[in-house]
XYZ file of C-alpha atoms in Angstrom:
583
model
C -41.279 -10.959 3.982
C -40.862 -7.454 5.401
C -41.568 -8.613 8.935
C -39.372 -11.686 8.498
C -36.561 -9.581 7.399
C -36.947 -7.248 10.383
C -36.895 -10.282 12.702
C -33.746 -11.507 11.114
C -32.074 -8.106 11.639
C -32.948 -8.387 15.317
C -31.223 -11.757 15.492
C -27.888 -10.472 13.916
C -26.335 -9.931 17.378
C -26.500 -13.724 18.117
C -26.059 -14.884 14.578
C -23.113 -17.289 15.314
C -25.195 -19.209 17.816
C -27.904 -19.579 15.256
C -25.451 -20.637 12.486
C -23.771 -23.125 14.817
C -27.185 -24.638 15.741
C -27.957 -24.706 11.996
C -24.755 -26.670 11.357
C -25.664 -29.280 13.935
C -29.256 -29.497 12.443
C -27.630 -30.147 8.987
C -25.455 -32.846 10.399
C -28.358 -34.498 12.230
C -30.556 -34.339 9.103
C -27.754 -35.830 6.994
C -27.473 -38.752 9.324
C -31.217 -39.193 9.300
C -31.107 -39.477 5.555
C -28.232 -41.794 5.641
C -30.219 -44.336 7.821
C -32.443 -45.672 5.080
C -29.354 -46.207 2.864
C -27.779 -48.423 5.527
C -31.091 -50.221 5.945
C -31.221 -50.814 2.206
C -27.679 -52.378 2.314
C -28.746 -54.579 5.122
C -31.873 -55.867 3.342
C -29.708 -56.349 0.170
C -27.377 -58.588 2.266
C -30.363 -60.607 3.478
C -31.907 -60.967 0.084
C -28.861 -62.343 -1.544
C -28.579 -65.097 0.970
C -26.513 -64.940 4.101
C -23.153 -66.673 4.561
C -20.748 -66.383 7.517
C -18.963 -63.685 5.783
C -21.987 -61.680 4.697
C -23.424 -62.156 8.231
C -20.276 -60.506 9.600
C -20.849 -57.676 7.020
C -24.388 -57.367 8.089
C -23.287 -57.084 11.750
C -20.852 -54.367 10.791
C -23.689 -52.461 8.972
C -25.720 -52.892 12.057
C -23.191 -51.368 14.320
C -22.689 -48.587 11.756
C -26.450 -47.846 11.947
C -26.311 -47.833 15.713
C -23.463 -45.328 15.498
C -25.448 -43.136 13.193
C -28.364 -43.073 15.697
C -26.023 -42.224 18.510
C -24.457 -39.355 16.633
C -27.824 -38.180 15.535
C -29.013 -37.957 19.105
C -25.682 -36.103 19.992
C -26.100 -33.614 17.082
C -29.791 -32.989 18.010
C -28.660 -32.315 21.627
C -26.188 -29.693 20.623
C -28.538 -28.276 17.942
C -31.453 -27.780 20.588
C -29.138 -26.532 23.222
C -27.377 -23.822 21.116
C -30.614 -22.809 19.300
C -32.338 -22.379 22.568
C -29.368 -20.357 23.985
C -29.321 -18.009 20.969
C -33.026 -17.722 20.807
C -33.505 -16.815 24.442
C -30.679 -14.308 24.287
C -32.340 -12.659 21.240
C -35.678 -12.503 23.331
C -33.667 -10.893 26.181
C -32.229 -8.257 23.822
C -35.499 -7.502 22.212
C -37.363 -7.145 25.466
C -34.961 -4.647 26.806
C -34.995 -2.841 23.445
C -38.835 -2.735 23.445
C -39.034 -1.482 27.116
C -36.277 1.169 26.397
C -38.395 2.317 23.452
C -41.540 2.514 25.565
C -39.809 4.818 28.081
C -39.427 7.394 25.316
C -43.186 7.619 24.699
C -45.212 10.621 25.941
C -47.506 10.583 28.996
C -50.321 10.808 26.375
C -49.368 7.328 24.947
C -49.514 5.697 28.340
C -52.815 7.419 29.193
C -54.387 5.611 26.153
C -52.498 2.317 26.313
C -53.307 -0.525 28.694
C -50.647 -1.662 31.140
C -51.527 -5.262 30.595
C -51.130 -4.974 26.872
C -47.801 -3.308 27.174
C -46.560 -5.942 29.419
C -47.880 -8.580 27.012
C -45.929 -7.079 24.190
C -42.676 -7.081 26.203
C -43.043 -10.447 27.723
C -45.371 -12.651 25.757
C -45.021 -11.309 22.158
C -41.224 -11.304 22.425
C -41.268 -14.891 23.521
C -42.400 -15.778 20.039
C -38.945 -15.032 18.817
C -37.867 -18.135 20.825
C -40.445 -20.236 19.056
C -39.187 -19.030 15.748
C -35.405 -19.432 16.200
C -35.396 -22.458 18.404
C -38.177 -24.447 16.886
C -39.765 -23.276 13.627
C -36.685 -22.502 11.600
C -34.443 -25.475 12.532
C -37.264 -28.041 12.662
C -38.750 -26.690 9.409
C -35.381 -26.997 7.685
C -34.807 -30.503 9.061
C -38.390 -31.654 7.933
C -37.896 -30.174 4.523
C -34.567 -31.991 4.029
C -35.916 -35.210 5.435
C -39.031 -35.121 3.233
C -36.784 -34.673 0.186
C -34.554 -37.694 1.178
C -37.125 -40.318 2.330
C -39.094 -42.762 0.181
C -42.586 -44.171 0.569
C -42.525 -47.984 1.098
C -45.307 -50.251 2.303
C -44.434 -52.380 5.235
C -45.677 -55.493 6.856
C -45.808 -56.001 10.522
C -44.628 -59.181 12.284
C -45.816 -59.982 15.822
C -42.549 -61.417 17.097
C -40.555 -58.513 15.891
C -43.146 -56.111 17.069
C -42.744 -57.428 20.604
C -39.075 -56.858 20.204
C -39.663 -53.062 19.425
C -41.537 -52.896 22.776
C -38.489 -53.763 24.849
C -37.371 -49.973 25.406
C -41.116 -48.971 26.263
C -40.895 -49.732 29.998
C -37.669 -47.880 30.197
C -39.234 -44.878 28.328
C -42.203 -44.916 30.699
C -39.954 -44.861 33.694
C -37.735 -42.193 32.176
C -40.709 -40.015 31.333
C -42.109 -40.142 34.793
C -38.777 -39.399 36.374
C -38.177 -36.603 33.891
C -41.467 -34.879 34.681
C -40.913 -35.052 38.405
C -37.263 -33.878 38.016
C -37.832 -31.000 35.583
C -41.059 -29.481 37.201
C -39.192 -27.416 39.767
C -36.832 -25.942 37.205
C -39.792 -24.674 35.164
C -41.504 -23.503 38.315
C -38.371 -21.330 39.050
C -38.489 -20.086 35.469
C -42.109 -19.008 35.964
C -41.324 -17.332 39.282
C -38.628 -15.375 37.439
C -41.102 -14.367 34.798
C -43.588 -13.127 37.430
C -40.646 -10.958 38.858
C -40.146 -9.498 35.464
C -43.674 -8.714 35.091
C -43.841 -7.111 38.467
C -40.837 -4.764 37.639
C -42.408 -3.867 34.339
C -45.751 -3.091 35.897
C -44.050 -0.891 38.538
C -41.986 0.993 35.918
C -44.885 1.708 33.601
C -47.202 2.830 36.477
C -44.461 5.169 37.499
C -43.345 6.359 34.134
C -43.869 10.020 34.737
C -41.597 9.754 37.726
C -39.075 7.835 35.712
C -38.983 10.243 33.008
C -39.374 13.350 35.137
C -36.358 12.519 37.201
C -34.302 11.242 34.274
C -34.087 7.732 35.614
C -34.717 5.852 32.300
C -31.205 4.272 32.266
C -31.525 3.237 35.957
C -34.915 1.583 35.356
C -33.654 -0.021 32.093
C -30.735 -1.562 34.124
C -33.260 -2.994 36.693
C -35.335 -4.535 33.710
C -32.221 -5.910 32.204
C -31.370 -7.660 35.414
C -34.830 -9.121 35.731
C -34.757 -10.155 32.050
C -31.364 -11.713 32.483
C -32.567 -13.546 35.579
C -35.395 -15.051 33.609
C -33.136 -15.963 30.814
C -30.892 -17.768 33.196
C -33.749 -19.878 34.713
C -35.420 -20.769 31.439
C -32.070 -21.757 29.904
C -31.356 -23.887 32.960
C -34.714 -25.566 32.593
C -34.260 -26.140 28.809
C -30.714 -27.466 29.394
C -31.981 -29.967 31.919
C -34.854 -30.803 29.507
C -32.481 -31.201 26.609
C -31.356 -34.650 27.773
C -34.885 -36.108 27.451
C -35.791 -36.173 23.778
C -32.249 -37.349 22.617
C -32.569 -40.164 25.307
C -36.060 -41.121 24.090
C -34.901 -41.159 20.473
C -31.896 -43.238 21.285
C -34.017 -45.825 23.043
C -36.560 -46.060 20.258
C -33.661 -46.297 17.796
C -32.036 -49.228 19.921
C -35.494 -50.994 19.550
C -35.200 -50.653 15.880
C -31.634 -51.923 15.858
C -32.819 -54.857 17.923
C -35.366 -55.606 15.289
C -32.844 -55.462 12.533
C -30.220 -57.448 14.432
C -32.536 -60.136 15.618
C -34.465 -60.089 12.279
C -31.287 -60.551 10.384
C -30.334 -63.535 12.703
C -33.722 -65.105 12.276
C -33.407 -64.588 8.489
C -30.000 -66.200 8.692
C -31.604 -69.154 10.482
C -34.314 -69.155 7.871
C -37.043 -68.651 10.588
C -38.710 -65.660 8.975
C -38.555 -64.159 5.439
C -36.618 -61.159 4.534
C -39.971 -59.490 3.566
C -40.784 -59.144 7.258
C -37.534 -57.461 7.991
C -37.971 -55.129 4.978
C -41.327 -54.056 6.417
C -39.762 -53.038 9.661
C -36.991 -51.091 8.005
C -39.550 -49.218 5.839
C -41.408 -48.486 9.112
C -38.509 -46.528 10.341
C -38.835 -43.996 7.460
C -41.777 -42.353 8.857
C -42.778 -40.820 5.740
C -45.666 -38.725 7.072
C -43.691 -37.268 9.991
C -42.040 -34.449 7.992
C -45.397 -33.428 6.563
C -47.020 -33.438 10.020
C -44.043 -31.451 11.352
C -44.371 -28.799 8.673
C -48.184 -28.384 9.235
C -47.518 -27.796 12.952
C -44.632 -25.488 12.303
C -46.777 -23.416 9.798
C -49.434 -22.883 12.604
C -46.701 -21.947 15.089
C -45.215 -19.543 12.479
C -48.440 -17.548 12.245
C -48.415 -17.040 16.016
C -44.679 -16.132 16.064
C -45.104 -13.595 13.239
C -48.314 -12.101 14.801
C -46.245 -11.630 18.035
C -43.363 -10.219 16.166
C -45.616 -7.675 14.346
C -46.806 -6.363 17.680
C -43.239 -6.055 18.793
C -42.104 -4.239 15.700
C -45.142 -1.946 15.985
C -43.691 -0.672 19.305
C -40.109 -0.427 17.939
C -41.302 1.472 14.844
C -43.348 3.971 16.949
C -41.817 7.324 16.402
C -40.375 9.102 19.400
C -41.996 12.461 20.022
C -39.864 13.610 22.972
C -36.293 13.182 22.347
C -32.916 15.112 22.417
C -32.774 16.962 19.216
C -29.476 17.164 17.136
C -27.069 19.795 18.334
C -28.912 20.029 21.790
C -26.898 21.885 24.570
C -25.830 20.044 27.732
C -26.700 22.368 30.630
C -24.247 22.299 33.556
C -26.761 23.512 36.027
C -29.307 26.395 35.620
C -30.683 29.377 37.377
C -34.360 28.381 36.996
C -35.730 31.136 34.829
C -38.763 29.916 32.818
C -40.490 31.640 29.973
C -43.581 30.707 28.080
C -43.708 32.539 24.628
C -47.112 32.396 22.889
C -47.393 28.683 23.644
C -50.281 26.714 22.194
C -51.008 23.106 22.605
C -53.731 20.474 21.681
C -54.023 16.775 21.833
C -56.073 16.871 18.688
C -56.003 19.425 15.899
C -59.677 20.439 16.370
C -59.508 20.858 20.278
C -56.894 23.380 21.471
C -55.946 22.940 25.201
C -53.771 25.978 25.586
C -54.013 29.259 23.668
C -51.251 31.901 23.381
C -49.793 31.349 26.920
C -47.081 33.868 27.810
C -45.417 34.650 31.142
C -42.011 34.895 32.725
C -40.807 33.189 35.969
C -37.621 34.602 37.551
C -35.181 32.437 39.413
C -36.486 31.663 42.858
C -39.984 32.829 42.209
C -43.081 31.002 43.382
C -45.711 30.995 40.528
C -49.155 29.482 41.211
C -51.614 28.313 38.561
C -55.333 28.383 39.399
C -58.581 27.818 37.646
C -61.556 25.461 37.141
C -60.890 21.675 36.407
C -59.953 20.872 32.828
C -58.697 24.252 31.652
C -55.237 22.992 30.832
C -53.202 23.610 34.128
C -51.693 20.192 34.266
C -50.910 20.278 30.565
C -49.055 23.619 31.126
C -46.807 22.277 33.833
C -46.034 19.253 31.760
C -44.932 21.404 28.960
C -42.606 23.233 31.549
C -41.068 19.825 32.315
C -41.036 18.796 28.648
C -43.240 15.857 29.089
C -44.969 17.362 26.035
C -43.649 19.744 23.337
C -45.852 22.807 22.417
C -47.654 22.819 19.039
C -46.816 26.574 18.703
C -44.642 29.027 20.561
C -41.782 27.986 22.872
C -41.001 27.124 26.461
C -37.491 28.334 27.629
C -35.190 27.717 30.518
C -32.589 30.313 31.118
C -33.135 31.466 27.555
C -32.861 28.102 26.005
C -35.811 26.475 24.252
C -36.435 23.186 26.065
C -36.151 21.358 22.677
C -32.550 22.690 22.445
C -31.498 21.132 25.688
C -30.533 17.545 26.136
C -33.063 15.582 28.098
C -30.623 14.197 30.517
C -29.381 17.620 31.656
C -32.988 19.070 31.513
C -34.187 16.317 33.995
C -31.500 17.423 36.358
C -32.705 20.970 36.317
C -36.517 20.298 36.755
C -38.213 18.047 39.388
C -41.801 17.297 38.714
C -44.415 16.022 41.318
C -47.544 14.934 39.547
C -51.027 15.017 40.916
C -51.430 11.321 41.021
C -48.570 10.498 43.345
C -46.842 7.192 42.654
C -44.690 5.188 45.119
C -42.904 2.124 44.141
C -43.322 -1.013 46.161
C -40.141 -0.400 48.203
C -39.129 1.185 51.385
C -39.831 4.820 52.137
C -36.079 5.621 52.041
C -35.796 4.021 48.541
C -38.745 5.964 47.299
C -37.397 9.296 48.494
C -33.936 8.441 47.097
C -35.318 7.370 43.783
C -34.317 10.544 42.033
C -30.731 10.197 43.200
C -28.962 6.902 43.084
C -26.032 8.277 45.138
C -28.285 9.692 47.946
C -27.071 9.091 51.508
C -29.364 8.386 54.417
C -28.625 11.855 55.678
C -29.834 13.361 52.316
C -32.986 11.262 52.610
C -33.644 12.532 56.136
C -32.955 16.194 55.149
C -35.404 16.015 52.267
C -38.047 14.368 54.508
C -37.564 17.126 57.029
C -38.131 19.792 54.366
C -41.294 18.005 53.182
C -42.671 17.775 56.712
C -42.820 13.942 56.669
C -39.743 13.013 58.803
C -41.908 12.806 62.047
C -44.445 10.618 60.339
C -41.811 8.187 59.164
C -40.164 7.924 62.598
C -43.559 6.978 64.087
C -43.808 3.925 61.797
C -42.753 0.588 63.008
C -39.808 0.273 60.589
C -39.115 3.901 60.133
C -37.451 4.703 56.880
C -37.294 1.008 56.040
C -41.048 0.673 56.069
C -42.254 -0.759 52.766
C -44.982 1.342 51.211
C -46.781 -1.441 49.410
C -47.779 -1.306 45.769
C -48.523 2.293 44.663
C -48.047 3.320 48.338
C -51.224 1.650 49.544
C -50.018 1.413 53.201
C -49.743 5.269 53.485
C -52.269 7.991 53.607
C -52.765 10.497 50.712
C -51.019 13.289 52.591
C -48.107 11.002 53.514
C -47.686 9.925 49.912
C -47.741 13.553 48.633
C -45.098 14.606 51.163
C -42.914 11.723 50.279
C -43.299 12.663 46.604
C -42.187 16.260 47.451
C -39.211 14.951 49.487
C -38.297 12.785 46.382
C -38.261 15.978 44.319
C -36.402 17.981 46.859
C -33.588 15.390 47.109
C -32.568 15.595 43.531
C -31.618 19.222 44.118
C -33.220 20.506 40.773
C -33.454 24.346 40.745
C -36.935 24.119 39.273
C -39.759 22.416 41.275
C -43.142 21.756 39.662
C -46.047 20.717 41.894
C -49.259 19.521 40.319
C -51.983 20.105 42.975
C -49.606 18.987 46.050
C -52.375 19.676 48.550
C -55.267 17.951 46.716
C -57.225 15.445 48.777
C -55.502 16.136 52.184
C -56.871 17.363 55.544
C -56.215 20.921 56.786
C -53.378 20.029 59.110
C -51.528 18.124 56.290
C -52.293 20.978 53.970
C -50.549 23.450 56.347
C -47.592 21.195 56.583
C -47.215 21.057 52.802
C -47.716 24.875 52.568
C -44.881 25.333 55.111
C -42.733 23.023 52.913
C -43.352 25.120 49.851
C -42.862 28.369 51.685
C -39.502 27.093 52.869
C -38.456 26.096 49.294
C -39.610 29.297 47.929
C -36.717 31.672 47.219
C -34.236 28.888 46.930
C -36.139 27.080 44.153
C -38.161 28.302 41.181
C -41.623 26.811 42.036
C -44.580 26.287 39.657
C -47.528 24.918 41.570
C -51.085 24.148 40.546
C -53.295 25.126 43.479
C -56.518 23.424 44.400
C -56.966 25.333 47.542
C -56.157 29.045 47.014
C -55.287 29.621 50.700
C -52.016 27.572 50.097
C -50.728 30.043 47.487
C -51.376 33.432 49.175
C -47.625 33.911 49.399
C -46.981 33.247 45.731
C -45.010 35.856 43.827
C -47.264 35.471 40.827
C -50.709 33.930 40.406
C -51.971 32.928 36.939
C -55.746 32.496 36.553
C -56.470 30.173 33.616
C -59.875 29.562 31.980
C -60.508 27.897 28.694
C -56.863 27.436 27.944
C -55.955 31.154 28.329
C -54.511 33.329 31.018
C -57.463 35.632 32.132
C -55.899 37.108 35.306
C -52.467 37.616 36.707
C -50.951 39.109 39.706
C -50.310 38.685 43.465
C -52.980 37.544 45.883
C -53.808 41.125 47.030
C -53.861 42.461 43.446
C -56.313 39.709 42.326
C -58.493 40.171 45.275
C -58.756 43.856 44.590
C -59.518 43.084 40.892
C -62.782 41.361 41.945
C -62.616 38.795 39.200
C -62.637 34.996 38.954
C -59.878 34.639 41.598
C -61.601 36.719 44.068
C -64.962 35.044 43.573
C -63.317 31.443 43.999
C -61.283 32.534 46.991
C -64.494 33.849 48.684
C -66.398 30.757 47.930
C -63.623 28.523 49.473
C -63.303 30.795 52.536
C -67.124 30.364 53.060
C -66.842 26.543 52.632
C -63.919 26.425 55.155
C -65.784 28.469 57.753
C -68.918 26.184 57.362
C -66.778 23.117 57.786
C -65.147 24.602 60.836
C -68.651 24.665 62.568
C -68.679 20.912 62.426
């Protein structure tokens, strides 16, 4: 009952569509229940003996019954159409709501979740709302009302009258074949639209760090809404076209029944058959077991719908860990001073990742983080970008605790380039301009020049209009990393965070990226994780991290003179470089 109540709350926005559909369903069911009564009156007329006057009365009842069937088909048409419209708009709203909620989750959540499962929750599980509101509830209500109004009567079949009931069958066969051939392209278009929605969701989830780091949640939400609305349009168009089919079939089968009753009444009038045969066919129309069968099918579907709804609600009810706190300040720009005050962090309570981290970064300084793999360097820079919140201590920007700054203004102050560079399946220009929706072509080119990728782009067949492919598969690792740096530069954030920007690149690309960083230093506050120590010799401050703690700090010359871990690692890398140069 709790989950059903939650689902009902989600439908409140489109309640009038559902109420209207329910009204037409009620009218349709009332006419269905009125049918047997008219049939009973017809039988009564035949049982009492037919005269000219009573035959005219019987014909009037027959036409009345035909009118009831026609109206019932019309009411079913409107009930189905309106219920589908309301249900699919509910699905659209819930899909966007679930996606928007997922954008607020931390990077740790996405590292544990499977992209396919997330997409299934957004696309497939939310589709269960359509089953619930367009099928289960209206058909269930109709079945219950019908079952309460019908009576069980034995019937006897007659060969001649049975043949008459077959008159509409050839028309139904032709109509069915035409319908399937006609409607198939519409459903194919709907499936194509669904594929486009899945592609957009996969792109967005795969690049969630870039989306959140550059504060583009609203922009991505808008794109998802457009795709969701496009799918809603196509599926509604398909269902609207299909909505003519079932009422037509019902009308044709009803006409067959009317033929049986009209002809049967005429034959009874001529004393060619007994009234009992006519009664048998009238009772056949009651279809007593139909409501029971319908309810059994609906109960099975309801289990699927509720299971899907539970998975959707699980996402909606997941608490948001990183969010704008009440009373947070809106920064109108920043100088770029960053302070770590006794920061501690852990993913699990029994395994601390960072311990008592403290350091200051002045505006325009270049600070490098070095150390063995897995000591917490990436976690530290994610704390600086507020992709995580510290367990203890505080991270400050210009004196403000990051938790006291609105997320929107914080994203404008800090640009984050993750180690695993992600490019959207779009043009190079679109990827660079991703962080700024108002960026001009001149802005894109300037950022590319700073990132030392401009010449590479011009050498490509389509230049800045070159499509990168999914996750940038058409580009080299160095090109992707420099495009990611250009994307960070173009947003104009005073603070630039680079997570191993020179990893997995050749020496020439490394020197290009190093020159880019040197050019940005002094204008931007830079915090960079260094894989190759030669790239951070010009850093204003180098922090050596081991086992989640800062064990050495200072400039390159200071640390080399200290003769500790930094000096040992630098010497090893220098020896390796000299060895490689021999080849």
